[in-house]
One Martini backbone bead per residue (centre of mass of N, CA, C, O) as a GRO file, in nm:
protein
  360
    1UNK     BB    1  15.993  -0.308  -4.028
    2UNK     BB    2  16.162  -0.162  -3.771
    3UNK     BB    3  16.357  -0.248  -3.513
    4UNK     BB    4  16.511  -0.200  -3.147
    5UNK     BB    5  16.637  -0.379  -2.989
    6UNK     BB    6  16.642  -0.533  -2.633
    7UNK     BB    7  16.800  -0.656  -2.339
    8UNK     BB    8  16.964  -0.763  -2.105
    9UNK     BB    9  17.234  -0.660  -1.939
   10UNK     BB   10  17.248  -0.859  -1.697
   11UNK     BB   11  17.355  -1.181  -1.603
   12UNK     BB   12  17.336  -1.464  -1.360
   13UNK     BB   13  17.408  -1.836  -1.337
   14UNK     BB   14  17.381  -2.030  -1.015
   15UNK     BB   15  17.419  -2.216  -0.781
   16UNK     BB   16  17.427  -1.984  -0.533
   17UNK     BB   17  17.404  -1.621  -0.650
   18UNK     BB   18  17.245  -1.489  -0.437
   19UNK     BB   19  17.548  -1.403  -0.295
   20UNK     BB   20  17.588  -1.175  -0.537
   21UNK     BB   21  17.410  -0.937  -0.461
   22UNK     BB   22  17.602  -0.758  -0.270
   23UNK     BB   23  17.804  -0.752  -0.540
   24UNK     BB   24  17.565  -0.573  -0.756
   25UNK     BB   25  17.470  -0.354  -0.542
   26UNK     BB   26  17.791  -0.153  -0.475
   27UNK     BB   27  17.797   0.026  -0.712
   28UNK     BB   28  17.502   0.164  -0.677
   29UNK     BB   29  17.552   0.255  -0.359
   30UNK     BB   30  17.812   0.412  -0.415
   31UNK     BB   31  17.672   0.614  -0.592
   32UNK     BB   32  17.409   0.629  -0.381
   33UNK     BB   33  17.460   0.741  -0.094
   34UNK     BB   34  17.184   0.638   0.150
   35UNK     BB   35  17.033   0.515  -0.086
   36UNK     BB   36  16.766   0.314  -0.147
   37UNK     BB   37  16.627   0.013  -0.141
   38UNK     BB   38  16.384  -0.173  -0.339
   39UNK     BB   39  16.214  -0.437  -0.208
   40UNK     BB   40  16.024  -0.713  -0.367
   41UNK     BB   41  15.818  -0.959  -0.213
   42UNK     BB   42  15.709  -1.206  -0.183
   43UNK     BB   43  15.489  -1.345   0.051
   44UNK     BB   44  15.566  -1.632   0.092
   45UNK     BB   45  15.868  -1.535   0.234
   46UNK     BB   46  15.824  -1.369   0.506
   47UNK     BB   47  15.828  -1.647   0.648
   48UNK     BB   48  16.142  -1.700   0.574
   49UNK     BB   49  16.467  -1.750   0.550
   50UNK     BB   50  16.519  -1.582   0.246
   51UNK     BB   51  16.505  -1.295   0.428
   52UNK     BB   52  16.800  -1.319   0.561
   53UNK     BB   53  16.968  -1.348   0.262
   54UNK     BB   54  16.929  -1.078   0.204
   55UNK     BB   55  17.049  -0.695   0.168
   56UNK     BB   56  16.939  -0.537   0.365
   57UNK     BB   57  16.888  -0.225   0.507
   58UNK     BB   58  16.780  -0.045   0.687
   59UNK     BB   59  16.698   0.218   0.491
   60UNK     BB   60  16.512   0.026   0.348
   61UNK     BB   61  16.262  -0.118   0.152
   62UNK     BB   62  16.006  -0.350   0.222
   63UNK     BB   63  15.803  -0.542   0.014
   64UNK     BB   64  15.482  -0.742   0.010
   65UNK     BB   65  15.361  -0.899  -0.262
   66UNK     BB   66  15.013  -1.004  -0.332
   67UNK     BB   67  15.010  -1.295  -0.479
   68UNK     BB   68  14.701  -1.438  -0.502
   69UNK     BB   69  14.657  -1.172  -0.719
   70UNK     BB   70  14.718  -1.026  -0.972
   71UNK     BB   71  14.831  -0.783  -1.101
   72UNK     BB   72  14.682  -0.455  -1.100
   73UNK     BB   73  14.620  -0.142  -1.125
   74UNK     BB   74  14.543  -0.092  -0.839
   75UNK     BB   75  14.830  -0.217  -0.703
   76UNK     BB   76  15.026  -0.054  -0.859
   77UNK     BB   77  14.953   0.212  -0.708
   78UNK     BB   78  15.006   0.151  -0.468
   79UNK     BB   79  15.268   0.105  -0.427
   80UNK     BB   80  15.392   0.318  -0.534
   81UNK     BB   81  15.277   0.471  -0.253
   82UNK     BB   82  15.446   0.362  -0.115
   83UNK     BB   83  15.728   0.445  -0.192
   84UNK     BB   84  15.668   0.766  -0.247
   85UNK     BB   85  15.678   0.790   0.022
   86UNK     BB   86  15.932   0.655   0.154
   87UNK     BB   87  16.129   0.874  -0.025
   88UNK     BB   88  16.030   1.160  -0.013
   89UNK     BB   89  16.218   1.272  -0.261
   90UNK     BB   90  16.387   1.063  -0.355
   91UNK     BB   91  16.616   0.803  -0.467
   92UNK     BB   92  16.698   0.483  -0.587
   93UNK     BB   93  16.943   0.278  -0.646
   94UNK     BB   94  16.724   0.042  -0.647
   95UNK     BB   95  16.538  -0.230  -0.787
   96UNK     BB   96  16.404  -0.561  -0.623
   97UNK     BB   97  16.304  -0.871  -0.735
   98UNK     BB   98  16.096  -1.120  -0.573
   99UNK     BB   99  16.004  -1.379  -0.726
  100UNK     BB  100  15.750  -1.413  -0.986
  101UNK     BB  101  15.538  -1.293  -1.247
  102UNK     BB  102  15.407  -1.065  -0.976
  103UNK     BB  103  15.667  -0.929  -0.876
  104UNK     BB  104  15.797  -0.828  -1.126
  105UNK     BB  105  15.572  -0.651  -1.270
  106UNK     BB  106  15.530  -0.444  -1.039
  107UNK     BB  107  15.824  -0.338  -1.031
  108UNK     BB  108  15.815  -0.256  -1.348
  109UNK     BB  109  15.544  -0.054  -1.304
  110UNK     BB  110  15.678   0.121  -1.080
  111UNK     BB  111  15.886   0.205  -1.176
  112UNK     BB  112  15.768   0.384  -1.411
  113UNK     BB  113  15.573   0.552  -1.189
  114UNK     BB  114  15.829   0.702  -1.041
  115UNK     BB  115  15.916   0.879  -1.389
  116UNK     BB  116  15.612   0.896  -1.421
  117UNK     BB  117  15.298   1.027  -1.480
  118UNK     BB  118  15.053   0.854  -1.325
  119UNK     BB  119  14.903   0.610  -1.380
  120UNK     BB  120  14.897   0.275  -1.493
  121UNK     BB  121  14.667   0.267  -1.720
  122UNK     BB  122  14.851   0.493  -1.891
  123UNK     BB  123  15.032   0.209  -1.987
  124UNK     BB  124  14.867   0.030  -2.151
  125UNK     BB  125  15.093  -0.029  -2.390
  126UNK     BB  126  15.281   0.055  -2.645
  127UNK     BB  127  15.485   0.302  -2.597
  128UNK     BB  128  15.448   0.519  -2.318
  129UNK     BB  129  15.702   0.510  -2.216
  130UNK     BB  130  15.926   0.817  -2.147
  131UNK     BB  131  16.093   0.746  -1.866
  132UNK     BB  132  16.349   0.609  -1.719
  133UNK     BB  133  16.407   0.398  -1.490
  134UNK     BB  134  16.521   0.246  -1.244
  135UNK     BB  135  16.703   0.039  -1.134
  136UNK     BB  136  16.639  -0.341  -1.206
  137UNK     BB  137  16.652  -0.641  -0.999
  138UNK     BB  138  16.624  -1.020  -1.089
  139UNK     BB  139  16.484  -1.301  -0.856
  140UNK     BB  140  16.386  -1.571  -0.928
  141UNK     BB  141  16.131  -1.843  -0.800
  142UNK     BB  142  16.035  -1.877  -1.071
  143UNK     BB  143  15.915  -2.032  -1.367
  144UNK     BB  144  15.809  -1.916  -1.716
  145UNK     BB  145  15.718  -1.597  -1.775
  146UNK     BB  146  15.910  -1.393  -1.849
  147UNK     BB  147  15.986  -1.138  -1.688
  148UNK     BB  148  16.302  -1.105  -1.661
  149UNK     BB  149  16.321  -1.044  -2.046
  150UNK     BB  150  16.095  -0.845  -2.077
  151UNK     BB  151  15.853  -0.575  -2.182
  152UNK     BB  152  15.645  -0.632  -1.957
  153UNK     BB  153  15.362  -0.546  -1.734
  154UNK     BB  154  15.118  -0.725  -1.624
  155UNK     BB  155  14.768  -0.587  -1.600
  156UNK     BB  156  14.453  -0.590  -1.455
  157UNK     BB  157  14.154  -0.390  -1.582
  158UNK     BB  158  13.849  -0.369  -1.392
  159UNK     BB  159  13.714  -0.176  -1.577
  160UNK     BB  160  13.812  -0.268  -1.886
  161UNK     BB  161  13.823  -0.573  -1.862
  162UNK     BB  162  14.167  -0.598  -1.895
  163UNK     BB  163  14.453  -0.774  -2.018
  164UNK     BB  164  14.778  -0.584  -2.005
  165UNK     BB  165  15.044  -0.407  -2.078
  166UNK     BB  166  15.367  -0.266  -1.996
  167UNK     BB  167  15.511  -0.171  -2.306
  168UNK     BB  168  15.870  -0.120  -2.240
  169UNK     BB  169  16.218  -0.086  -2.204
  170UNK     BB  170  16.186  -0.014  -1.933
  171UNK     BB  171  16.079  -0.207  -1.806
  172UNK     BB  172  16.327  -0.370  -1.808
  173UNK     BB  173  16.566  -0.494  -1.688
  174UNK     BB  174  16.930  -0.503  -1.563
  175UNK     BB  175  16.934  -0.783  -1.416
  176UNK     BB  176  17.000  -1.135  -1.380
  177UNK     BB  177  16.918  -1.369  -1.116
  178UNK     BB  178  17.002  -1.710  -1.113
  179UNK     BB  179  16.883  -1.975  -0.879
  180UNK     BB  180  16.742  -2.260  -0.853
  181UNK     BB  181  16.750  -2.302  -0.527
  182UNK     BB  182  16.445  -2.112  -0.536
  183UNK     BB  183  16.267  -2.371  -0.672
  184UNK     BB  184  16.247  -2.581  -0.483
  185UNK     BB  185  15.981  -2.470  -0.304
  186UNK     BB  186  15.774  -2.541  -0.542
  187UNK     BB  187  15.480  -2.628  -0.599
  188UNK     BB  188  15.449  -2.865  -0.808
  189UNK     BB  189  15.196  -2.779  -0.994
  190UNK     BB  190  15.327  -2.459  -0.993
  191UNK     BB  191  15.533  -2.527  -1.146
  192UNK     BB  192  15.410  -2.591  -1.396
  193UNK     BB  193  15.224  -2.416  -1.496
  194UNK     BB  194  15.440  -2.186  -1.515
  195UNK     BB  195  15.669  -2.320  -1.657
  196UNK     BB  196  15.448  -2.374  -1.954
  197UNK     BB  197  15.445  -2.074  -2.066
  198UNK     BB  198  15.689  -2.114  -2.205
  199UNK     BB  199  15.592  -2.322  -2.423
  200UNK     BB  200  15.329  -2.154  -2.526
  201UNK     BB  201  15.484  -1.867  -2.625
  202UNK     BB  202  15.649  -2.007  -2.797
  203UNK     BB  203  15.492  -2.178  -3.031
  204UNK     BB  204  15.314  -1.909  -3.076
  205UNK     BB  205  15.514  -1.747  -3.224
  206UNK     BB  206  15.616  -2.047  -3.403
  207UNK     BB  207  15.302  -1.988  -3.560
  208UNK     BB  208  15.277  -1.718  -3.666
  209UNK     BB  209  15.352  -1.397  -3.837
  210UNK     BB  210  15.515  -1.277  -3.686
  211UNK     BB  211  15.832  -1.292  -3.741
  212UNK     BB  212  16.233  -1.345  -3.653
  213UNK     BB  213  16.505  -1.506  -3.653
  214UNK     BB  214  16.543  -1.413  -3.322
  215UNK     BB  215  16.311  -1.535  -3.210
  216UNK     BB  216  16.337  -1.814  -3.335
  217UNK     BB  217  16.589  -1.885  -3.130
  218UNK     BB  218  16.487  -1.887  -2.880
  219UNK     BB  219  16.193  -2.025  -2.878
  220UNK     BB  220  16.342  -2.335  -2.975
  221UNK     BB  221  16.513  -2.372  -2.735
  222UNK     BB  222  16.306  -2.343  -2.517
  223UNK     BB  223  16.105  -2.561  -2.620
  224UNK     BB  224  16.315  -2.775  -2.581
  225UNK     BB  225  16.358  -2.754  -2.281
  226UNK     BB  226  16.071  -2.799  -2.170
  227UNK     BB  227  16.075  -3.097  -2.290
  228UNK     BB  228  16.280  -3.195  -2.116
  229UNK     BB  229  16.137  -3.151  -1.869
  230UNK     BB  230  15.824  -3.228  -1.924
  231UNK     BB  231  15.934  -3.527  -2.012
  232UNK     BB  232  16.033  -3.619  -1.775
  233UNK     BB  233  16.081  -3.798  -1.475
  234UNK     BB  234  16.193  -3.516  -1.327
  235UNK     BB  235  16.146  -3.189  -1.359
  236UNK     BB  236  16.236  -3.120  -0.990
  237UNK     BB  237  16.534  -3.141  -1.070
  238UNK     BB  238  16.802  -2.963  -1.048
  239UNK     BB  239  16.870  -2.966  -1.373
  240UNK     BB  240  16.598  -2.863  -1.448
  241UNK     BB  241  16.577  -2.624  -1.269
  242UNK     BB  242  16.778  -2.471  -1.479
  243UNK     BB  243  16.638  -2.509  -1.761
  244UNK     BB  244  16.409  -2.386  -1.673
  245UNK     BB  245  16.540  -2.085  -1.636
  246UNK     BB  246  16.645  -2.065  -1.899
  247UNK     BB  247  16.385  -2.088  -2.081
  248UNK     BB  248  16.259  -1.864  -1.957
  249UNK     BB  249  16.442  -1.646  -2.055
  250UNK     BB  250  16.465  -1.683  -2.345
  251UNK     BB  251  16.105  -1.660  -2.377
  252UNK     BB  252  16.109  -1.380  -2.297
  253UNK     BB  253  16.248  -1.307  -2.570
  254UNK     BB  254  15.998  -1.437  -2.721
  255UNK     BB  255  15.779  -1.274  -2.595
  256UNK     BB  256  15.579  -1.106  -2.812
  257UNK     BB  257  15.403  -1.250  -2.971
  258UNK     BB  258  15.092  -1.464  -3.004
  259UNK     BB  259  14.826  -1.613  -2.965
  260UNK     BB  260  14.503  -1.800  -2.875
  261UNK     BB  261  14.591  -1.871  -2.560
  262UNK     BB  262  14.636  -1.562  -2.440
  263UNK     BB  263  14.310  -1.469  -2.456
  264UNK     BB  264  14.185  -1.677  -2.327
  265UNK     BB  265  14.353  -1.657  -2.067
  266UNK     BB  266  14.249  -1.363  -1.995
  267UNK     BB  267  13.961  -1.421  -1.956
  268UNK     BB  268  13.983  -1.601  -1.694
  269UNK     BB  269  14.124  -1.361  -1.531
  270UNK     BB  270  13.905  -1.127  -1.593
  271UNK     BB  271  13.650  -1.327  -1.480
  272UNK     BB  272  13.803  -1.571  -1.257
  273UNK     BB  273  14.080  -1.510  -1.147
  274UNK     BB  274  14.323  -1.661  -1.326
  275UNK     BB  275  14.580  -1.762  -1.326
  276UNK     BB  276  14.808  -1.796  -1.598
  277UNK     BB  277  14.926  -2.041  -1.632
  278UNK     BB  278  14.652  -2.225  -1.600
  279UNK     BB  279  14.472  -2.092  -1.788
  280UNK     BB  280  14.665  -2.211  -2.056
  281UNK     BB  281  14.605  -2.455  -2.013
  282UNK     BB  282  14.281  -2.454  -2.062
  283UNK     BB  283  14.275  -2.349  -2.319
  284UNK     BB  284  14.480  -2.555  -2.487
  285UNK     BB  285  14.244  -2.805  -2.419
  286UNK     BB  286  14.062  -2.617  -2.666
  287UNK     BB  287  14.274  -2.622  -2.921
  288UNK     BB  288  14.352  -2.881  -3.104
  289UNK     BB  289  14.253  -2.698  -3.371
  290UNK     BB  290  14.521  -2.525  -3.390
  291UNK     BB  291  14.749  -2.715  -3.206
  292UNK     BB  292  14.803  -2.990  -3.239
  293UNK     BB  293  15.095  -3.064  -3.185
  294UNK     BB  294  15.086  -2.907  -2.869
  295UNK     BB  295  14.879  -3.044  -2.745
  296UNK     BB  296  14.998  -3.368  -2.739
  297UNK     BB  297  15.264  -3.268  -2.575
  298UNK     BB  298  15.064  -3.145  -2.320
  299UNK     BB  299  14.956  -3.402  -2.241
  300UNK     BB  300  15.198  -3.561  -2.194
  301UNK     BB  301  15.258  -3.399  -1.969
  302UNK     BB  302  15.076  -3.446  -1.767
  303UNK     BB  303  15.108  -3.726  -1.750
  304UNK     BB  304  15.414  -3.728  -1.669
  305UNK     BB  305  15.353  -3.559  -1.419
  306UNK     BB  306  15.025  -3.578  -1.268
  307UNK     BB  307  14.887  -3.350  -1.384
  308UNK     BB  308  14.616  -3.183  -1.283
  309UNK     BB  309  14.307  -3.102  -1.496
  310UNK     BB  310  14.032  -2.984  -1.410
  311UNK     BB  311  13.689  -3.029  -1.481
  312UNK     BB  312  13.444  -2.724  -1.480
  313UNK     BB  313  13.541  -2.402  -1.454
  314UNK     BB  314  13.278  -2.322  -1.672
  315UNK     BB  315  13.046  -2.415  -1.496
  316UNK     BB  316  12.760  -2.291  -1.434
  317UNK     BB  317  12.734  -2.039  -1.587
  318UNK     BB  318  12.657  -1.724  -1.706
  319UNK     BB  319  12.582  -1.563  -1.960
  320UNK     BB  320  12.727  -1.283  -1.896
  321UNK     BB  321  13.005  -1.432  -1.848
  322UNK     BB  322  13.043  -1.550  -2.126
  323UNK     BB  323  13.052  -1.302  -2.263
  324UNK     BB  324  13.279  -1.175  -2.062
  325UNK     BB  325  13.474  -1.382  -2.203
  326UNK     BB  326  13.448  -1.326  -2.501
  327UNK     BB  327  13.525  -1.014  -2.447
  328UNK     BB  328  13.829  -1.052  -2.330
  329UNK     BB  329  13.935  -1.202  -2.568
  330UNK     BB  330  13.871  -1.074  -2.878
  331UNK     BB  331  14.028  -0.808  -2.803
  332UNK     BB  332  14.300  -0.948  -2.871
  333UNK     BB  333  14.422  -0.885  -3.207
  334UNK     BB  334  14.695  -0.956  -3.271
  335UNK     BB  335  14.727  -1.264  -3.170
  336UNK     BB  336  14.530  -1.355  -3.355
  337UNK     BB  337  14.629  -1.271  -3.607
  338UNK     BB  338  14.888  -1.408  -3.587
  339UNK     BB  339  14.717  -1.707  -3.630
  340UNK     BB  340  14.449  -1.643  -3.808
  341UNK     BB  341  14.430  -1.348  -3.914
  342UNK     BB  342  14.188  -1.103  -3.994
  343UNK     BB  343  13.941  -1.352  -4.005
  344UNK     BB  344  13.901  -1.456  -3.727
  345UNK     BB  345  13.583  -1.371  -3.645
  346UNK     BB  346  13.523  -1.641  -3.786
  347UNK     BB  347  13.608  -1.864  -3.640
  348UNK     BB  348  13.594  -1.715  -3.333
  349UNK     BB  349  13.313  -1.731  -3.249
  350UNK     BB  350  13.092  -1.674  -3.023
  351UNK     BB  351  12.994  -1.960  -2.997
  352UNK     BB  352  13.315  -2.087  -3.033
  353UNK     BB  353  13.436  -1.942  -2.732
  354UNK     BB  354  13.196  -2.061  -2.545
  355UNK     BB  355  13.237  -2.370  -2.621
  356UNK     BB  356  13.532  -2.363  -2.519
  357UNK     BB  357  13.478  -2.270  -2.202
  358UNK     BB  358  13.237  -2.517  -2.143
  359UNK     BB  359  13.522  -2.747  -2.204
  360UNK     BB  360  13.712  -2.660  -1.957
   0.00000   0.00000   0.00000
């Protein structure tokens, strides 16, 4: 099969970049006099001073995406809701995303819901969305999720126990602000646990059966990079948190198909709210045998890193409990085939999932 790929229209990285912010966006506003800009912002910076040096115009909508859980059909919903009131039948010159993977994710699947009819649920799975978004720029504030770069906006649908994307290259971004400085004050752990997802999705990418040389050369450099961010003596150094956002970068364009690491991270995401980073990590922690030298790796980056992951987090679950982790992970039929070939729910048995669970 041929595919069309595209990738971000245009990207800037450096530090104090975020200064460039309104002059990135005086085209857009140039083009569209009047019309309003929609700032999403993680809550995290709502009392912070990140806010003051934002572009905000009096006539603009700023919204506090909260990000305590990850976006689901119905945040994405509400969302949406609340731009089309504040837009009132008029144009956004611009969406603008500051945040991590949960408020770019919100903004792109937001995006795409105000120029298609329908719910969010609507657009879950591949190439659903027919018409194109506004302009989209994202200015990360943490690295790994690869979501500034992706084609895809993860949200967890609650009705149908299911967490997938909206995978649509209208999702991707138009534009994208790289500024390490941003990633200044996110809390250690929470660094790592995200930094590393970009880790897991690149390995997962270049151990599948999906492959193609362009994607395995963004993969490989990514994969390279986190090894030196979470292997060195200081992951949250200035030159690492730049490596770190350019791996995050890269990886996002990396991560198509995944493996085994990200069904099983989406049962914990579905089943116990279990942030997508944190989930990654104790997957892969009971992954050796499918993993074994991404395992080893990822080992050694906790203990040089002091970073604890906690066991017993699927302790004294009930049955049902651990059904419904075996039925969230096990439905992810690609990332499976991906590494296990056709014949996966052979390895993968009901039995050999939840004892992998119980593990964790």
């Amino acid at each position: 099969m041929y595919r069309n790929a595209k990738n971000v229209g245009y990207y800037m990285i450096g530090d104090g970049a975020l200064s460039q912010l309104t002059d990135l966006l005086s085209p857009l506003r140039d083009k569209m006099p009047a019309a309003p800009a929609i700032h999403f912002i993680d809550h995290y910076f709502e009392k912070t001073e990140l806010c003051q040096q934002l572009p905000i115009l009096e006539w603009d909508q700023r919204i506090f995406v909260d990000t305590t859980d990850e976006p689901t059909c119905e945040s994405v919903d509400y969302y949406t809701g609340q731009v089309k009131k504040f837009l009132n039948g008029s144009k956004p010159c611009a969406l603008i995303a500051y945040g991590g993977g949960s408020t770019m994710d919100t903004c792109k699947c937001v995006g795409n819901l105000l120029t298609n009819p329908g719910k969010a649920a609507d657009y879950q799975g591949w190439d659903l969305v027919k018409n194109p978004a506004p302009y989209k720029v994202a200015v990360p504030t943490l690295s790994g999720t690869g979501s500034e770069t992706s084609r895809t906006g993860i949200m967890l649908n609650k009705e149908k126990k299911l967490k997938l994307g909206m995978n649509s290259d209208y999702s991707m971004f138009d534009q994208v602000l790289l500024d390490q400085r941003l990633t200044a004050s996110v809390p250690r752990d929470q660094y790592f646990y995200t930094g590393v997802d970009t880790f897991m999705h690149c390995f997962e990418s270049l151990s599948g059966s999906y492959r193609n040389t362009v994607v395995d050369s963004f993969a490989e450099k990514a994969l390279d990079l986190t090894k030196k961010v979470f292997l060195s003596d200081d992951m949250m150094s200035d030159h690492n948190r730049e490596l770190l956002m350019i791996a995050s970068f890269k990886g996002g364009m990396a991560a198509g198909f995944v493996g085994v690491v990200h069904p099983l991270s989406a049962g914990l995401s579905v089943v116990l709210g279990m942030h997508h980073g944190i989930a990654n990590c104790y997957a892969l922690s009971v992954l050796q045998d499918i993993y074994p030298e991404p395992y080893e790796i990822f080992m050694e980056m906790l203990k040089k890193q002091k970073v604890n992951l906690p066991k017993g987090i699927c302790k004294n679950l009930t049955a049902e409990q651990y059904d419904a982790l075996y039925e969230a992970s096990i439905v992810h039929e690609k990332p499976l085939i991906n590494r296990l070939g056709e014949k996966y729910k052979e390895i993968l048995t009901k039995e050999n999932v939840i004892d992998r669970f119980k593990r964790m």
